[in-house]
């Protein structure tokens, strides 16, 4: 199965909002409410930011939000801060035929 | 505090073998599914495979890219997860992370261990 499709890079100025898209298919993103998003600073452990499409784990800022429409999931970060600069990955369950988990290719967020 | 600490990475020749370990603490290890995820240099994250818990018979699944070459196991008495990697290829070069999985969501990750496959 192919990886989920994310833009390679996005950028925004402090205080602005940005949205990162994650496009899959009707077999993965479109079929299950099991999309998650991870923030990854190089050299560190990835951090869960959003799960089940739109839920935030305890301790994650409410500036981070998730949504889904059809086969595309989205991560929105509002009120951009310098520390938000990182790589972001989406992830989706790929169905009970394989039980696979698919990741997106990752999006580099630059805070200008 | 949940902690996952990977070890066992290093340099290995193509065709060789390596065994990674992940030491877990701060949670009830035996209750959880555990996974390995990797990141090749300059690339994105790639799911490697999982082992379910005892209640689900410790069943395992693998990504197509490693099936038949990699084996995931666990020792609940030692709170440890393992990844046995055989017939290694240069494309297996990556940082390998262990992670706690619940319904295809990875709540906690280790810091990773680097595996380099090169002659």
Short mmCIF file of C-alpha atoms in Angstrom, two decimals:
data_model
loop_
_atom_site.label_atom_id
_atom_site.label_comp_id
_atom_site.label_asym_id
_atom_site.label_seq_id
_atom_site.Cartn_x
_atom_site.Cartn_y
_atom_site.Cartn_z
CA UNK A 1 0.00 0.00 0.00
CA UNK A 2 1.18 3.55 -0.73
CA UNK A 3 2.01 6.12 1.87
CA UNK A 4 -0.46 8.89 2.56
CA UNK A 5 0.16 12.13 0.64
CA UNK A 6 1.26 15.27 2.47
CA UNK A 7 2.78 18.51 1.16
CA UNK A 8 6.54 18.49 1.56
CA UNK A 9 6.59 21.87 3.27
CA UNK A 10 4.43 24.64 4.64
CA UNK A 11 5.36 27.91 6.28
CA UNK A 12 3.77 30.69 8.25
CA UNK A 13 4.61 33.67 10.40
CA UNK A 14 4.21 33.74 14.16
CA UNK A 15 0.58 34.19 15.13
CA UNK A 16 -0.75 32.94 11.80
CA UNK A 17 -2.60 29.68 11.14
CA UNK A 18 -1.54 26.91 8.80
CA UNK A 19 -3.18 23.69 7.63
CA UNK A 20 -1.44 20.50 6.59
CA UNK A 21 -3.40 18.07 4.42
CA UNK A 22 -3.11 14.30 4.36
CA UNK A 23 -4.71 12.48 1.46
CA UNK A 24 -5.38 8.77 1.45
CA UNK A 25 -7.98 6.56 -0.17
CA UNK A 26 -11.40 5.14 0.57
CA UNK A 27 -9.58 2.08 1.97
CA UNK A 28 -7.78 3.94 4.73
CA UNK A 29 -8.40 7.60 5.65
CA UNK A 30 -11.86 7.55 4.11
CA UNK A 31 -13.01 4.37 5.86
CA UNK A 32 -11.79 4.74 9.43
CA UNK A 33 -11.82 7.44 12.06
CA UNK A 34 -8.29 6.42 13.02
CA UNK A 35 -6.15 9.25 11.69
CA UNK A 36 -3.43 10.54 14.01
CA UNK A 37 -0.86 13.30 13.71
CA UNK A 38 2.69 13.42 15.10
CA UNK A 39 5.14 16.26 15.67
CA UNK A 40 8.77 15.28 15.18
CA UNK A 41 11.74 17.39 16.08
CA UNK A 42 14.85 15.77 14.52
CA UNK A 43 16.75 13.66 16.98
CA UNK A 44 13.83 13.42 19.37
CA UNK A 45 10.96 11.02 19.86
CA UNK A 46 7.85 11.76 17.77
CA UNK A 47 4.97 13.23 19.80
CA UNK A 48 1.28 12.42 19.37
CA UNK A 49 -0.68 15.62 18.71
CA UNK A 50 -4.07 14.42 17.41
CA UNK A 51 -5.75 11.01 17.47
CA UNK A 52 -9.00 9.59 16.11
CA UNK A 53 -9.10 12.45 13.64
CA UNK A 54 -9.77 15.33 16.00
CA UNK A 55 -9.02 14.41 19.62
CA UNK A 56 -6.16 16.02 21.52
CA UNK A 57 -4.16 14.08 24.11
CA UNK A 58 -3.82 15.62 27.52
CA UNK A 59 -1.13 18.29 27.51
CA UNK A 60 -1.33 19.15 23.81
CA UNK A 61 -2.15 22.80 23.15
CA UNK A 62 -5.63 23.61 21.86
CA UNK A 63 -3.87 25.51 19.06
CA UNK A 64 -3.67 22.12 17.36
CA UNK A 65 -6.82 20.73 15.77
CA UNK A 66 -7.70 17.95 13.37
CA UNK A 67 -10.49 17.26 10.91
CA UNK A 68 -11.40 14.97 8.04
CA UNK A 69 -13.43 15.23 4.86
CA UNK A 70 -13.73 12.20 2.64
CA UNK A 71 -10.30 10.74 1.98
CA UNK A 72 -8.41 13.79 3.26
CA UNK A 73 -7.49 14.59 6.84
CA UNK A 74 -6.13 17.94 7.97
CA UNK A 75 -4.09 19.33 10.83
CA UNK A 76 -4.51 23.01 11.64
CA UNK A 77 -2.13 24.91 13.88
CA UNK A 78 -3.35 28.33 14.96
CA UNK A 79 -1.34 31.11 16.61
CA UNK A 80 1.93 29.74 15.22
CA UNK A 81 4.87 29.80 17.60
CA UNK A 82 8.56 29.31 16.92
CA UNK A 83 8.57 25.99 18.79
CA UNK A 84 5.98 24.61 16.36
CA UNK A 85 8.70 24.39 13.70
CA UNK A 86 9.09 20.64 13.15
CA UNK A 87 8.17 17.79 10.85
CA UNK A 88 4.55 16.64 11.00
CA UNK A 89 3.31 13.20 10.00
CA UNK A 90 -0.19 11.89 9.54
CA UNK A 91 -1.01 8.24 10.11
CA UNK A 92 -4.01 6.04 9.34
CA UNK A 93 -5.20 2.53 9.89
CA UNK A 94 -5.28 0.75 6.55
CA UNK A 95 -7.93 -1.86 7.15
CA UNK A 96 -8.43 -5.34 8.53
CA UNK A 97 -7.31 -7.09 5.36
CA UNK A 98 -3.71 -6.26 6.20
CA UNK A 99 -3.90 -4.57 9.63
CA UNK A 100 -1.26 -2.22 8.22
CA UNK A 101 -0.62 1.28 9.45
CA UNK A 102 0.22 3.94 6.87
CA UNK A 103 2.18 7.13 7.45
CA UNK A 104 2.30 10.22 5.31
CA UNK A 105 5.58 11.34 3.81
CA UNK A 106 5.86 14.17 6.32
CA UNK A 107 5.54 17.95 6.11
CA UNK A 108 8.27 20.35 7.19
CA UNK A 109 6.72 23.33 8.97
CA UNK A 110 8.84 26.47 8.91
CA UNK A 111 7.91 29.37 11.18
CA UNK A 112 9.20 32.46 9.40
CA UNK B 1 6.40 8.33 33.61
CA UNK B 2 6.31 6.20 30.48
CA UNK B 3 9.77 5.38 29.17
CA UNK B 4 10.80 3.40 26.10
CA UNK B 5 14.52 2.91 25.53
CA UNK B 6 15.78 1.23 22.37
CA UNK B 7 19.19 -0.40 22.08
CA UNK B 8 21.12 -2.75 19.85
CA UNK B 9 21.62 -0.59 16.77
CA UNK B 10 24.89 -0.43 14.90
CA UNK B 11 26.70 -1.13 11.66
CA UNK B 12 26.02 -4.43 9.90
CA UNK B 13 26.88 -5.76 6.48
CA UNK B 14 24.24 -6.52 3.85
CA UNK B 15 22.85 -9.98 4.45
CA UNK B 16 23.67 -9.81 8.12
CA UNK B 17 21.50 -9.91 11.22
CA UNK B 18 20.85 -7.64 14.17
CA UNK B 19 18.56 -7.77 17.21
CA UNK B 20 17.08 -4.59 18.63
CA UNK B 21 15.64 -4.31 22.12
CA UNK B 22 13.22 -1.88 23.70
CA UNK B 23 13.07 -1.59 27.49
CA UNK B 24 9.74 -0.31 28.77
CA UNK B 25 8.78 1.21 32.11
CA UNK B 26 6.13 3.41 33.68
CA UNK B 27 3.11 1.49 32.39
CA UNK B 28 1.68 -2.03 32.38
CA UNK B 29 3.66 -3.41 29.46
CA UNK B 30 1.77 -6.69 29.24
CA UNK B 31 -1.54 -4.93 28.55
CA UNK B 32 -0.39 -3.18 25.41
CA UNK B 33 0.24 -3.75 21.72
CA UNK B 34 3.80 -2.76 20.87
CA UNK B 35 5.15 -1.67 17.49
CA UNK B 36 8.33 -0.84 15.66
CA UNK B 37 8.44 2.19 13.33
CA UNK B 38 11.49 3.28 11.36
CA UNK B 39 12.78 6.38 9.59
CA UNK B 40 15.37 6.08 6.84
CA UNK B 41 17.78 9.01 6.42
CA UNK B 42 15.96 11.94 4.83
CA UNK B 43 12.74 9.96 4.59
CA UNK B 44 9.45 9.77 6.44
CA UNK B 45 8.19 7.36 9.06
CA UNK B 46 7.44 3.77 8.05
CA UNK B 47 5.52 1.25 10.13
CA UNK B 48 7.50 -1.97 10.53
CA UNK B 49 5.17 -4.21 12.51
CA UNK B 50 3.43 -4.99 15.79
CA UNK B 51 2.96 -7.60 18.46
CA UNK B 52 -0.37 -7.80 20.21
CA UNK B 53 -0.72 -8.55 23.91
CA UNK B 54 -1.27 -11.88 25.67
CA UNK B 55 -5.05 -11.43 25.60
CA UNK B 56 -4.76 -11.40 21.81
CA UNK B 57 -2.36 -14.33 21.66
CA UNK B 58 0.76 -12.25 20.97
CA UNK B 59 -0.10 -12.27 17.27
CA UNK B 60 2.14 -10.25 14.97
CA UNK B 61 1.81 -8.35 11.71
CA UNK B 62 4.50 -6.90 9.48
CA UNK B 63 4.88 -4.41 6.67
CA UNK B 64 5.36 -6.06 3.28
CA UNK B 65 8.88 -4.61 3.06
CA UNK B 66 10.13 -6.64 6.04
CA UNK B 67 7.81 -9.67 6.10
CA UNK B 68 9.76 -12.90 6.19
CA UNK B 69 12.98 -11.16 7.27
CA UNK B 70 12.04 -9.42 10.53
CA UNK B 71 10.49 -10.97 13.65
CA UNK B 72 8.94 -9.08 16.52
CA UNK B 73 8.77 -10.69 19.95
CA UNK B 74 8.25 -9.64 23.53
CA UNK B 75 9.03 -10.80 27.04
CA UNK B 76 6.38 -9.48 29.40
CA UNK B 77 8.35 -10.72 32.43
CA UNK B 78 11.16 -8.36 31.43
CA UNK B 79 9.00 -5.54 30.07
CA UNK B 80 10.92 -5.83 26.85
CA UNK B 81 10.20 -5.75 23.12
CA UNK B 82 12.52 -7.15 20.48
CA UNK B 83 13.08 -6.87 16.74
CA UNK B 84 15.13 -9.63 15.12
CA UNK B 85 16.30 -8.44 11.73
CA UNK B 86 17.74 -10.99 9.28
CA UNK B 87 18.87 -10.77 5.65
CA UNK B 88 19.41 -7.05 6.09
CA UNK B 89 19.47 -4.80 3.04
CA UNK B 90 20.98 -1.35 2.56
CA UNK B 91 17.43 0.02 2.40
CA UNK B 92 16.85 -1.14 5.98
CA UNK B 93 19.22 1.61 7.13
CA UNK B 94 17.11 3.74 9.47
CA UNK B 95 16.45 4.92 12.98
CA UNK B 96 14.19 2.32 14.60
CA UNK B 97 11.64 3.42 17.18
CA UNK B 98 9.52 1.31 19.48
CA UNK B 99 6.09 2.67 20.33
CA UNK B 100 2.96 1.83 22.29
CA UNK B 101 0.03 1.29 19.95
CA UNK B 102 -3.69 1.59 20.62
CA UNK B 103 -5.96 1.35 17.56
CA UNK B 104 -3.29 2.45 15.08
CA UNK B 105 -2.34 5.38 17.33
CA UNK B 106 1.13 5.66 18.83
CA UNK B 107 0.84 7.40 22.18
CA UNK B 108 4.47 7.07 23.28
CA UNK B 109 7.71 6.57 21.41
CA UNK B 110 11.29 5.88 22.34
CA UNK B 111 14.22 8.01 21.18
CA UNK B 112 15.24 5.46 18.57
CA UNK B 113 18.34 3.45 17.70
CA UNK B 114 20.26 3.77 14.45
CA UNK B 115 20.83 0.77 12.22
CA UNK B 116 23.26 1.16 9.34
CA UNK B 117 23.48 -1.57 6.71
CA UNK B 118 26.61 -1.08 4.65
CA UNK B 119 29.64 -2.94 3.40
#
